[in-house]
Amino acid sequence: MIYKQIKEKIFNQYIKVADKTGLIPSERSLSEKYEVSRPTIRKALTSLEQDGLITKDYGRGYIINQTASGQDKYVDHELSTFIGFFEDAEHQQKPTSSKVLQQSVEYADENIAKKLNLEKGDPIFVLSRIRYIKETPMCVARSYIPLKFDGNLINQDFSEKSLFTTLKDSGLQLNKAKRTIEVVREESPDYLYLKIDKSEPILKFTSIGYTKKGIPFEYEESRYPAYKVKFESTVC
């Protein structure tokens, strides 16, 4: 659709490069610049507003939200440290909350069994959550853990507790992890949880955590809205 192309252009040319809050040009100016109708411009701006990137101020126009610029994205440090989302956000003094979508015991399919060095059909604990910074959905995280490591996980309230801390307290100390991040087009309904357009790019983060004996004990797969977060890594 044309409005999606215009939306991307507005984001790249005005929002992405903004160092601070500012105004988006008027609908008329944008219509002339991109040579499209004003209803198309209006639809693109409405979509950007729904994404939380701009706010309509009657009398002034659309204002770029401070968190929309690259300088103010949420910064995730999971690529370079053994830290959970809750702990990372807490260190940055950013209020976080979780909504549990799934907390159950399942049987490992072939894909999960391979990642965790299990037999297909082995029991696993599955935890799926929406993670929020303030009231903005920042990622959908899914963790898969062999039930043999901690059968009590199913009884915990992970809307309040950190999975990372709970595992550490139960003796599962993360010794090393294999982590990847890639940009994907959405392949699941997670864009609905993240409140973004289906066509927008998503950062797909995966991690396999290992014990000191080299045994995989957690596979995590998370999806982040690409325009709202960046990963930071320190190389020594």
Short mmCIF file of C-alpha atoms in Angstrom, two decimals:
data_model
loop_
_atom_site.label_atom_id
_atom_site.label_comp_id
_atom_site.label_asym_id
_atom_site.label_seq_id
_atom_site.Cartn_x
_atom_site.Cartn_y
_atom_site.Cartn_z
CA MET A 1 0.00 0.00 0.00
CA ILE A 2 1.19 3.51 -0.82
CA TYR A 3 0.63 4.88 2.68
CA LYS A 4 3.06 2.32 4.12
CA GLN A 5 5.78 3.51 1.76
CA ILE A 6 5.06 7.11 2.75
CA LYS A 7 5.06 6.12 6.43
CA GLU A 8 8.54 4.62 6.05
CA LYS A 9 9.81 7.73 4.26
CA ILE A 10 8.47 10.03 6.98
CA PHE A 11 10.06 7.86 9.64
CA ASN A 12 13.47 7.75 7.93
CA GLN A 13 13.57 11.42 6.92
CA TYR A 14 12.10 13.06 10.03
CA ILE A 15 11.70 10.76 13.04
CA LYS A 16 14.75 8.50 12.86
CA VAL A 17 17.19 11.40 12.52
CA ALA A 18 15.61 13.59 15.20
CA ASP A 19 17.91 14.46 18.11
CA LYS A 20 15.00 15.70 20.18
CA THR A 21 11.29 16.37 19.91
CA GLY A 22 10.19 18.38 16.89
CA LEU A 23 7.35 18.92 14.47
CA ILE A 24 6.49 16.86 11.41
CA PRO A 25 5.76 19.10 8.37
CA SER A 26 2.12 19.80 7.61
CA GLU A 27 -0.05 17.40 5.62
CA ARG A 28 -0.02 19.84 2.72
CA SER A 29 3.78 20.07 2.70
CA LEU A 30 4.17 16.30 2.87
CA SER A 31 1.57 15.83 0.16
CA GLU A 32 3.51 18.12 -2.16
CA LYS A 33 6.89 16.61 -1.20
CA TYR A 34 5.87 13.00 -1.83
CA GLU A 35 3.35 13.78 -4.59
CA VAL A 36 0.50 11.84 -3.03
CA SER A 37 -2.96 12.79 -1.78
CA ARG A 38 -3.53 14.30 1.66
CA PRO A 39 -5.71 11.32 2.75
CA THR A 40 -2.69 9.07 2.05
CA ILE A 41 -0.46 11.34 4.15
CA ARG A 42 -3.07 11.41 6.90
CA LYS A 43 -3.24 7.60 6.97
CA ALA A 44 0.55 7.34 7.20
CA LEU A 45 0.66 9.87 10.06
CA THR A 46 -2.16 8.11 11.90
CA SER A 47 -0.25 4.83 11.67
CA LEU A 48 2.90 6.48 13.05
CA GLU A 49 0.83 7.91 15.90
CA GLN A 50 -0.58 4.46 16.68
CA ASP A 51 3.02 3.19 16.89
CA GLY A 52 3.75 5.81 19.55
CA LEU A 53 6.28 7.64 17.36
CA ILE A 54 4.39 10.92 17.01
CA THR A 55 1.59 12.70 18.87
CA LYS A 56 -1.05 14.96 17.37
CA ASP A 57 -1.14 18.38 18.96
CA TYR A 58 -4.20 20.25 17.72
CA GLY A 59 -3.12 23.68 16.56
CA ARG A 60 0.52 22.68 16.02
CA GLY A 61 0.44 19.42 14.08
CA TYR A 62 2.27 16.17 14.77
CA ILE A 63 5.08 16.20 17.35
CA ILE A 64 7.91 13.68 17.27
CA ASN A 65 7.96 11.79 20.55
CA GLN A 66 11.25 11.91 22.41
CA THR A 67 11.50 8.11 22.56
CA ALA A 68 11.13 7.87 18.78
CA SER A 69 14.63 9.06 17.90
CA GLY A 70 17.58 6.71 17.82
CA GLN A 71 19.16 8.50 20.78
CA ASP A 72 16.19 7.66 22.98
CA LYS A 73 15.44 4.07 22.00
CA TYR A 74 15.39 1.46 24.70
CA VAL A 75 18.92 0.03 24.90
CA ASP A 76 19.19 -3.73 25.50
CA HIS A 77 22.48 -5.20 26.77
CA GLU A 78 21.71 -8.92 26.49
CA LEU A 79 24.24 -9.39 23.69
CA SER A 80 27.18 -8.59 25.95
CA THR A 81 26.12 -9.44 29.51
CA PHE A 82 24.49 -12.26 31.46
CA ILE A 83 21.45 -10.24 32.44
CA GLY A 84 17.70 -10.53 32.12
CA PHE A 85 15.31 -7.98 30.63
CA PHE A 86 13.96 -7.00 34.07
CA GLU A 87 17.42 -6.53 35.55
CA ASP A 88 18.65 -4.58 32.52
CA ALA A 89 15.69 -2.19 32.61
CA GLU A 90 16.03 -1.79 36.37
CA HIS A 91 19.70 -0.80 36.03
CA GLN A 92 18.61 1.87 33.55
CA GLN A 93 15.96 3.05 36.00
CA LYS A 94 13.18 2.26 33.54
CA PRO A 95 9.94 0.91 35.00
CA THR A 96 9.06 -2.48 33.56
CA SER A 97 6.14 -4.88 33.82
CA SER A 98 5.10 -8.19 32.29
CA LYS A 99 1.94 -9.83 31.04
CA VAL A 100 2.01 -13.62 30.97
CA LEU A 101 0.58 -15.04 27.74
CA GLN A 102 1.45 -18.68 28.42
CA GLN A 103 2.84 -20.58 31.39
CA SER A 104 2.55 -24.32 30.93
CA VAL A 105 4.22 -27.70 30.72
CA GLU A 106 4.47 -28.99 27.16
CA TYR A 107 6.27 -31.73 25.25
CA ALA A 108 9.31 -30.65 23.26
CA ASP A 109 8.84 -30.70 19.50
CA GLU A 110 11.70 -31.64 17.20
CA ASN A 111 13.00 -28.06 16.89
CA ILE A 112 13.10 -27.29 20.64
CA ALA A 113 14.44 -30.75 21.48
CA LYS A 114 17.37 -30.21 19.11
CA LYS A 115 18.24 -26.82 20.64
CA LEU A 116 18.13 -28.16 24.21
CA ASN A 117 19.72 -31.53 23.50
CA LEU A 118 16.54 -33.38 24.49
CA GLU A 119 14.48 -36.20 23.09
CA LYS A 120 11.37 -35.23 21.16
CA GLY A 121 8.49 -35.44 23.62
CA ASP A 122 10.52 -34.65 26.73
CA PRO A 123 8.59 -32.38 29.15
CA ILE A 124 9.54 -28.70 29.07
CA PHE A 125 8.40 -25.56 30.86
CA VAL A 126 7.15 -22.88 28.46
CA LEU A 127 6.84 -19.23 29.47
CA SER A 128 5.62 -16.54 27.07
CA ARG A 129 5.35 -12.90 28.15
CA ILE A 130 4.88 -9.39 26.84
CA ARG A 131 7.55 -7.18 28.41
CA TYR A 132 6.73 -3.47 28.86
CA ILE A 133 8.80 -0.36 29.46
CA LYS A 134 6.38 1.97 31.19
CA GLU A 135 3.23 1.14 29.23
CA THR A 136 4.93 0.49 25.88
CA PRO A 137 5.22 -3.15 24.76
CA MET A 138 8.95 -3.65 24.14
CA CYS A 139 9.22 -7.35 23.38
CA VAL A 140 7.43 -10.68 23.30
CA ALA A 141 9.68 -13.23 25.02
CA ARG A 142 9.32 -17.01 24.99
CA SER A 143 11.47 -19.32 27.10
CA TYR A 144 11.72 -23.09 26.93
CA ILE A 145 13.33 -24.94 29.86
CA PRO A 146 13.66 -28.70 30.41
CA LEU A 147 11.36 -29.57 33.28
CA LYS A 148 14.05 -31.77 34.86
CA PHE A 149 15.95 -28.65 35.96
CA ASP A 150 13.15 -27.10 38.04
CA GLY A 151 9.69 -28.62 38.29
CA ASN A 152 8.48 -25.75 40.48
CA LEU A 153 8.63 -23.11 37.73
CA ILE A 154 5.02 -23.78 36.81
CA ASN A 155 3.91 -22.51 40.25
CA GLN A 156 5.70 -19.13 40.09
CA ASP A 157 4.03 -15.79 39.27
CA PHE A 158 6.14 -14.45 36.42
CA SER A 159 4.02 -11.38 35.97
CA GLU A 160 5.81 -10.20 39.11
CA LYS A 161 9.04 -12.25 39.21
CA SER A 162 12.13 -12.33 37.02
CA LEU A 163 12.73 -15.68 35.30
CA PHE A 164 16.47 -14.91 35.15
CA THR A 165 16.65 -14.39 38.93
CA THR A 166 14.41 -17.38 39.66
CA LEU A 167 16.67 -19.70 37.64
CA LYS A 168 19.77 -18.29 39.32
CA ASP A 169 18.23 -18.75 42.77
CA SER A 170 17.44 -22.39 41.95
CA GLY A 171 21.11 -23.03 41.16
CA LEU A 172 21.00 -22.72 37.38
CA GLN A 173 23.92 -20.31 36.96
CA LEU A 174 24.38 -19.18 33.37
CA ASN A 175 27.94 -19.92 32.35
CA LYS A 176 27.83 -19.16 28.64
CA ALA A 177 25.26 -18.41 25.97
CA LYS A 178 24.95 -18.55 22.21
CA ARG A 179 22.98 -15.52 21.07
CA THR A 180 21.85 -14.18 17.71
CA ILE A 181 19.90 -11.19 16.47
CA GLU A 182 18.42 -10.68 13.02
CA VAL A 183 15.88 -8.46 11.30
CA VAL A 184 12.80 -10.37 10.11
CA ARG A 185 9.40 -9.70 8.69
CA GLU A 186 6.79 -10.84 11.16
CA GLU A 187 6.10 -14.55 10.92
CA SER A 188 3.66 -14.78 13.83
CA PRO A 189 0.83 -12.72 15.36
CA ASP A 190 3.30 -11.05 17.75
CA TYR A 191 2.98 -7.74 15.88
CA LEU A 192 -0.46 -7.47 17.51
CA TYR A 193 1.07 -7.71 20.99
CA LEU A 194 3.76 -5.18 20.03
CA LYS A 195 1.14 -2.81 18.59
CA ILE A 196 2.94 -2.33 15.29
CA ASP A 197 1.98 -2.75 11.67
CA LYS A 198 2.39 -6.26 10.27
CA SER A 199 4.74 -4.95 7.57
CA GLU A 200 7.21 -3.35 10.01
CA PRO A 201 10.59 -5.01 10.64
CA ILE A 202 11.18 -6.89 13.86
CA LEU A 203 14.39 -7.72 15.71
CA LYS A 204 14.40 -11.44 16.46
CA PHE A 205 16.67 -12.30 19.38
CA THR A 206 17.54 -15.92 20.25
CA SER A 207 19.62 -17.33 23.08
CA ILE A 208 20.64 -20.76 24.31
CA GLY A 209 21.98 -20.70 27.88
CA TYR A 210 24.44 -23.32 29.13
CA THR A 211 25.47 -24.52 32.59
CA LYS A 212 29.10 -24.79 33.69
CA LYS A 213 29.06 -28.38 32.41
CA GLY A 214 28.02 -27.19 28.97
CA ILE A 215 24.44 -28.47 29.26
CA PRO A 216 21.79 -26.29 27.56
CA PHE A 217 19.09 -25.38 30.06
CA GLU A 218 17.14 -22.57 28.37
CA TYR A 219 16.20 -21.58 24.86
CA GLU A 220 14.79 -18.08 24.54
CA GLU A 221 13.25 -16.42 21.52
CA SER A 222 12.19 -12.77 21.73
CA ARG A 223 10.85 -10.27 19.23
CA TYR A 224 11.34 -6.50 19.49
CA PRO A 225 9.89 -3.66 17.36
CA ALA A 226 12.94 -2.60 15.32
CA TYR A 227 12.16 1.11 15.50
CA LYS A 228 11.89 1.23 19.30
CA VAL A 229 14.95 -0.66 20.56
CA LYS A 230 18.64 -1.08 19.90
CA PHE A 231 21.16 -3.62 21.20
CA GLU A 232 24.44 -2.46 22.67
CA SER A 233 27.54 -4.61 23.05
CA THR A 234 30.95 -3.87 24.57
CA VAL A 235 33.97 -5.64 23.13
CA CYS A 236 37.09 -5.94 25.31
#
